[in-house]
Amino acid sequence: GAGVSQTPSNKVTEKGKYVELRCDPISGHTALYWYRQSLGQGPEFLIYFQGTGAADDSGLPNDRFFAVRPEGSVSTLKIQRTERGDSAVYLCASSLRQGVYNEQFFGPGTRLTVL
Amino acid sequence: QQQVKQSPQSLIVQKGGISIINCAYENTAFDYFPWYQQFPGKGPALLIAIRPDVSEKKEGRFTISFNKSAKQFSLHIMDSQPGDSATYFCAARNTDKLIFGTGTRLQVFP
């Protein structure tokens, strides 16, 4: 399997709980992106990493959202004190490196439902 | 200024027909315009992409037309097939992040 993988595929949680969503990028891809897709909408940018550092986190909606990529490969998106409005599909993408024509390959997403 | 406007929201086409989806943008800093195809339960997959210094790009049955002065671009699917039934997103790149349109749900009937 050479694609981007995300776990879990589905996550149901209660309002106020903490969740972690995991992304395994394509091996060798140095750039990693998180997007959020609400029902009937296009993906919305959250954050991207080049290597271990967050190069742009301007899309994170508030300080309840945080993401890490400690070894430059796997990334975890962390959401504290979840709210019903956080319910969406969280998509991860990776590309060989940052740059204009580097295709972003998307994973299947994690569907988060906050009850 | 970061928005990409996409239309129509949904499209029904007969097999063999031409599907046309349109997008418009405002930000002249966008430097790359990909189209993604998404099937239910799957992540978006790159279909075709164009740079702003090119007016048209064709790959098989898929063509992007790009009008830089009008800040508009469109996807044409020739000889549409039932297997093309999916949601299509246009996007524009700005400093490595993609700004997506709201999507067009295409249904191709036999």
CSV table of C-alpha atoms in Angstrom, one decimal:
chain,number,residue,atom,x,y,z
A,1,GLY,CA,0.0,0.0,0.0
A,2,ALA,CA,1.7,3.1,-1.2
A,3,GLY,CA,-1.0,5.7,-0.5
A,4,VAL,CA,-1.7,8.0,2.4
A,5,SER,CA,-3.4,6.2,5.2
A,6,GLN,CA,-5.5,7.7,8.0
A,7,THR,CA,-6.7,6.2,11.3
A,8,PRO,CA,-9.3,5.8,12.5
A,9,SER,CA,-11.6,5.8,9.5
A,10,ASN,CA,-14.5,6.8,11.8
A,11,LYS,CA,-14.4,8.4,15.2
A,12,VAL,CA,-17.5,9.1,17.3
A,13,THR,CA,-17.0,11.2,20.5
A,14,GLU,CA,-18.9,13.2,23.0
A,15,LYS,CA,-18.8,16.9,23.2
A,16,GLY,CA,-16.0,18.1,25.4
A,17,LYS,CA,-13.8,15.1,24.8
A,18,TYR,CA,-10.2,15.0,23.4
A,19,VAL,CA,-9.5,13.2,20.1
A,20,GLU,CA,-6.4,12.4,18.1
A,21,LEU,CA,-6.4,11.7,14.4
A,22,ARG,CA,-3.4,10.0,12.7
A,23,CYS,CA,-2.0,10.4,9.2
A,24,ASP,CA,0.7,8.2,7.6
A,25,PRO,CA,2.0,10.0,4.5
A,26,ILE,CA,3.5,8.4,1.4
A,27,SER,CA,7.0,7.2,2.2
A,28,GLY,CA,9.5,9.9,1.2
A,29,HIS,CA,7.1,12.7,1.1
A,30,THR,CA,8.4,15.7,3.1
A,31,ALA,CA,5.3,17.9,2.9
A,32,LEU,CA,2.1,17.0,4.8
A,33,TYR,CA,-1.2,18.8,4.8
A,34,TRP,CA,-4.4,18.6,6.9
A,35,TYR,CA,-7.7,19.7,5.5
A,36,ARG,CA,-11.3,19.6,6.9
A,37,GLN,CA,-14.3,18.8,4.7
A,38,SER,CA,-17.7,19.6,6.0
A,39,LEU,CA,-20.8,17.9,4.4
A,40,GLY,CA,-21.4,19.3,0.9
A,41,GLN,CA,-18.3,21.5,0.9
A,42,GLY,CA,-14.8,21.5,-0.5
A,43,PRO,CA,-11.8,20.7,1.7
A,44,GLU,CA,-10.7,23.6,3.8
A,45,PHE,CA,-7.0,24.0,4.6
A,46,LEU,CA,-5.9,23.7,8.2
A,47,ILE,CA,-2.1,23.3,8.5
A,48,TYR,CA,0.9,22.1,6.6
A,49,PHE,CA,4.2,20.7,7.5
A,50,GLN,CA,7.5,20.8,5.7
A,51,GLY,CA,9.5,18.1,7.5
A,52,THR,CA,8.9,18.4,11.3
A,53,GLY,CA,7.9,22.0,11.4
A,54,ALA,CA,4.6,23.6,10.8
A,55,ALA,CA,5.2,25.9,7.8
A,56,ASP,CA,1.7,27.4,7.8
A,57,ASP,CA,-1.0,26.9,10.5
A,58,SER,CA,-3.2,29.8,9.4
A,59,GLY,CA,-6.2,27.5,8.8
A,60,LEU,CA,-6.5,26.1,12.3
A,61,PRO,CA,-9.8,27.5,13.5
A,62,ASN,CA,-8.8,28.1,17.2
A,63,ASP,CA,-6.4,27.0,19.9
A,64,ARG,CA,-8.4,23.7,20.5
A,65,PHE,CA,-6.7,22.4,17.3
A,66,PHE,CA,-3.1,21.4,17.3
A,67,ALA,CA,-1.0,19.2,15.0
A,68,VAL,CA,2.4,17.6,15.4
A,69,ARG,CA,4.8,15.7,13.1
A,70,PRO,CA,7.7,15.0,15.5
A,71,GLU,CA,9.9,12.8,13.2
A,72,GLY,CA,8.9,14.3,9.9
A,73,SER,CA,6.7,11.4,8.8
A,74,VAL,CA,3.5,10.5,10.7
A,75,SER,CA,1.4,13.4,11.9
A,76,THR,CA,-1.3,13.6,14.5
A,77,LEU,CA,-4.1,16.2,14.6
A,78,LYS,CA,-5.3,16.8,18.1
A,79,ILE,CA,-8.6,18.4,19.0
A,80,GLN,CA,-9.3,19.4,22.6
A,81,ARG,CA,-12.8,20.0,24.1
A,82,THR,CA,-14.5,18.9,21.0
A,83,GLU,CA,-17.7,20.7,19.9
A,84,ARG,CA,-20.5,19.6,17.7
A,85,GLY,CA,-19.3,22.0,15.0
A,86,ASP,CA,-16.1,20.0,14.7
A,87,SER,CA,-17.9,17.2,13.1
A,88,ALA,CA,-16.5,16.7,9.6
A,89,VAL,CA,-14.2,14.6,7.5
A,90,TYR,CA,-10.5,15.4,8.3
A,91,LEU,CA,-8.3,14.8,5.3
A,92,CYS,CA,-4.6,14.4,5.2
A,93,ALA,CA,-2.5,14.8,2.1
A,94,SER,CA,1.2,14.5,1.3
A,95,SER,CA,3.5,15.6,-1.5
A,96,LEU,CA,7.0,14.9,-2.4
A,97,ARG,CA,8.1,18.4,-1.3
A,98,GLN,CA,6.6,21.8,-1.1
A,99,GLY,CA,6.5,23.7,-4.4
A,100,VAL,CA,4.2,24.7,-7.2
A,101,TYR,CA,3.7,21.6,-9.2
A,102,ASN,CA,4.0,18.9,-6.5
A,103,GLU,CA,0.8,16.9,-6.5
A,104,GLN,CA,-0.9,16.5,-3.2
A,105,PHE,CA,-2.1,12.9,-2.6
A,106,PHE,CA,-5.0,12.6,-0.3
A,107,GLY,CA,-5.9,9.9,2.2
A,108,PRO,CA,-9.4,8.6,2.6
A,109,GLY,CA,-10.1,10.8,5.6
A,110,THR,CA,-11.3,10.3,9.2
A,111,ARG,CA,-15.0,11.0,9.7
A,112,LEU,CA,-15.3,12.7,13.1
A,113,THR,CA,-18.8,12.9,14.7
A,114,VAL,CA,-19.2,14.8,17.9
A,115,LEU,CA,-22.4,14.0,19.7
B,1,GLN,CA,-10.1,37.1,-2.0
B,2,GLN,CA,-9.1,33.6,-1.1
B,3,GLN,CA,-12.4,32.2,-2.4
B,4,VAL,CA,-12.8,30.0,-5.5
B,5,LYS,CA,-16.4,30.1,-6.8
B,6,GLN,CA,-17.6,26.9,-8.5
B,7,SER,CA,-20.7,26.2,-10.5
B,8,PRO,CA,-23.0,24.4,-11.1
B,9,GLN,CA,-23.6,22.7,-7.7
B,10,SER,CA,-25.0,19.7,-9.5
B,11,LEU,CA,-25.0,18.4,-13.1
B,12,ILE,CA,-26.9,15.7,-14.9
B,13,VAL,CA,-25.5,14.5,-18.2
B,14,GLN,CA,-26.4,11.7,-20.6
B,15,LYS,CA,-23.8,9.2,-21.5
B,16,GLY,CA,-21.7,10.4,-24.3
B,17,GLY,CA,-22.4,14.1,-23.6
B,18,ILE,CA,-20.1,16.9,-22.5
B,19,SER,CA,-19.9,17.9,-18.9
B,20,ILE,CA,-18.8,21.5,-18.2
B,21,ILE,CA,-17.9,22.8,-14.7
B,22,ASN,CA,-16.8,26.4,-14.2
B,23,CYS,CA,-14.7,28.2,-11.6
B,24,ALA,CA,-13.8,31.8,-10.9
B,25,TYR,CA,-11.3,33.4,-8.6
B,26,GLU,CA,-10.1,36.9,-7.5
B,27,ASN,CA,-6.6,36.4,-6.0
B,28,THR,CA,-4.0,36.9,-8.7
B,29,ALA,CA,-1.4,35.3,-6.5
B,30,PHE,CA,-2.8,31.9,-7.3
B,31,ASP,CA,-0.2,30.0,-9.3
B,32,TYR,CA,-1.6,26.5,-10.0
B,33,PHE,CA,-5.1,25.3,-10.7
B,34,PRO,CA,-5.8,21.6,-10.2
B,35,TRP,CA,-9.1,19.7,-10.5
B,36,TYR,CA,-9.9,16.9,-8.1
B,37,GLN,CA,-12.3,14.0,-8.5
B,38,GLN,CA,-13.9,12.5,-5.3
B,39,PHE,CA,-16.0,9.4,-5.0
B,40,PRO,CA,-18.1,8.8,-1.9
B,41,GLY,CA,-16.0,7.7,1.1
B,42,LYS,CA,-12.8,8.4,-0.6
B,43,GLY,CA,-10.3,11.3,-0.6
B,44,PRO,CA,-10.0,13.7,-3.5
B,45,ALA,CA,-7.8,12.5,-6.4
B,46,LEU,CA,-6.0,14.8,-8.8
B,47,LEU,CA,-7.6,14.7,-12.2
B,48,ILE,CA,-5.8,17.4,-14.2
B,49,ALA,CA,-4.0,20.7,-13.5
B,50,ILE,CA,-3.0,23.8,-15.3
B,51,ARG,CA,-0.6,26.7,-14.8
B,52,PRO,CA,-1.8,30.3,-15.4
B,53,ASP,CA,0.6,30.8,-18.3
B,54,VAL,CA,-1.3,28.1,-20.3
B,55,SER,CA,-4.7,28.6,-21.8
B,56,GLU,CA,-5.7,25.0,-22.3
B,57,LYS,CA,-4.6,21.6,-21.2
B,58,LYS,CA,-6.0,18.3,-22.5
B,59,GLU,CA,-5.6,14.8,-21.0
B,60,GLY,CA,-7.7,12.2,-22.7
B,61,ARG,CA,-11.3,13.1,-22.3
B,62,PHE,CA,-10.6,15.9,-19.8
B,63,THR,CA,-9.7,19.5,-20.8
B,64,ILE,CA,-9.1,22.6,-18.7
B,65,SER,CA,-9.7,25.9,-20.3
B,66,PHE,CA,-8.1,28.9,-18.5
B,67,ASN,CA,-8.8,32.5,-19.0
B,68,LYS,CA,-6.3,34.6,-17.0
B,69,SER,CA,-7.8,38.0,-17.9
B,70,ALA,CA,-11.3,36.9,-16.8
B,71,LYS,CA,-9.9,34.9,-13.8
B,72,GLN,CA,-12.0,31.9,-14.8
B,73,PHE,CA,-11.2,28.3,-15.6
B,74,SER,CA,-13.3,25.4,-16.5
B,75,LEU,CA,-13.3,21.6,-16.8
B,76,HIS,CA,-14.7,19.9,-19.8
B,77,ILE,CA,-15.4,16.2,-19.8
B,78,MET,CA,-15.9,14.8,-23.3
B,79,ASP,CA,-17.9,11.6,-24.0
B,80,SER,CA,-19.0,11.5,-20.3
B,81,GLN,CA,-19.4,8.0,-18.9
B,82,PRO,CA,-21.4,6.6,-15.9
B,83,GLY,CA,-18.0,5.9,-14.2
B,84,ASP,CA,-17.4,9.7,-14.3
B,85,SER,CA,-20.2,10.1,-11.8
B,86,ALA,CA,-18.5,11.8,-8.8
B,87,THR,CA,-18.0,15.1,-7.1
B,88,TYR,CA,-15.5,17.4,-8.8
B,89,PHE,CA,-13.6,20.2,-7.1
B,90,CYS,CA,-11.6,23.0,-8.7
B,91,ALA,CA,-8.8,24.4,-6.6
B,92,ALA,CA,-6.2,27.1,-6.6
B,93,ARG,CA,-2.9,27.1,-5.0
B,94,ASN,CA,-1.5,29.9,-2.9
B,95,THR,CA,1.8,29.5,-0.9
B,96,ASP,CA,1.5,25.7,-0.9
B,97,LYS,CA,-2.1,25.5,0.4
B,98,LEU,CA,-5.0,24.6,-1.9
B,99,ILE,CA,-8.2,26.7,-1.8
B,100,PHE,CA,-11.1,24.5,-3.0
B,101,GLY,CA,-14.3,25.3,-4.7
B,102,THR,CA,-17.6,24.0,-3.2
B,103,GLY,CA,-17.8,21.1,-5.6
B,104,THR,CA,-20.0,19.9,-8.4
B,105,ARG,CA,-21.9,16.6,-8.1
B,106,LEU,CA,-21.9,15.0,-11.6
B,107,GLN,CA,-24.3,12.3,-12.5
B,108,VAL,CA,-24.0,10.6,-15.9
B,109,PHE,CA,-26.9,8.4,-16.9
B,110,PRO,CA,-26.6,5.6,-19.4
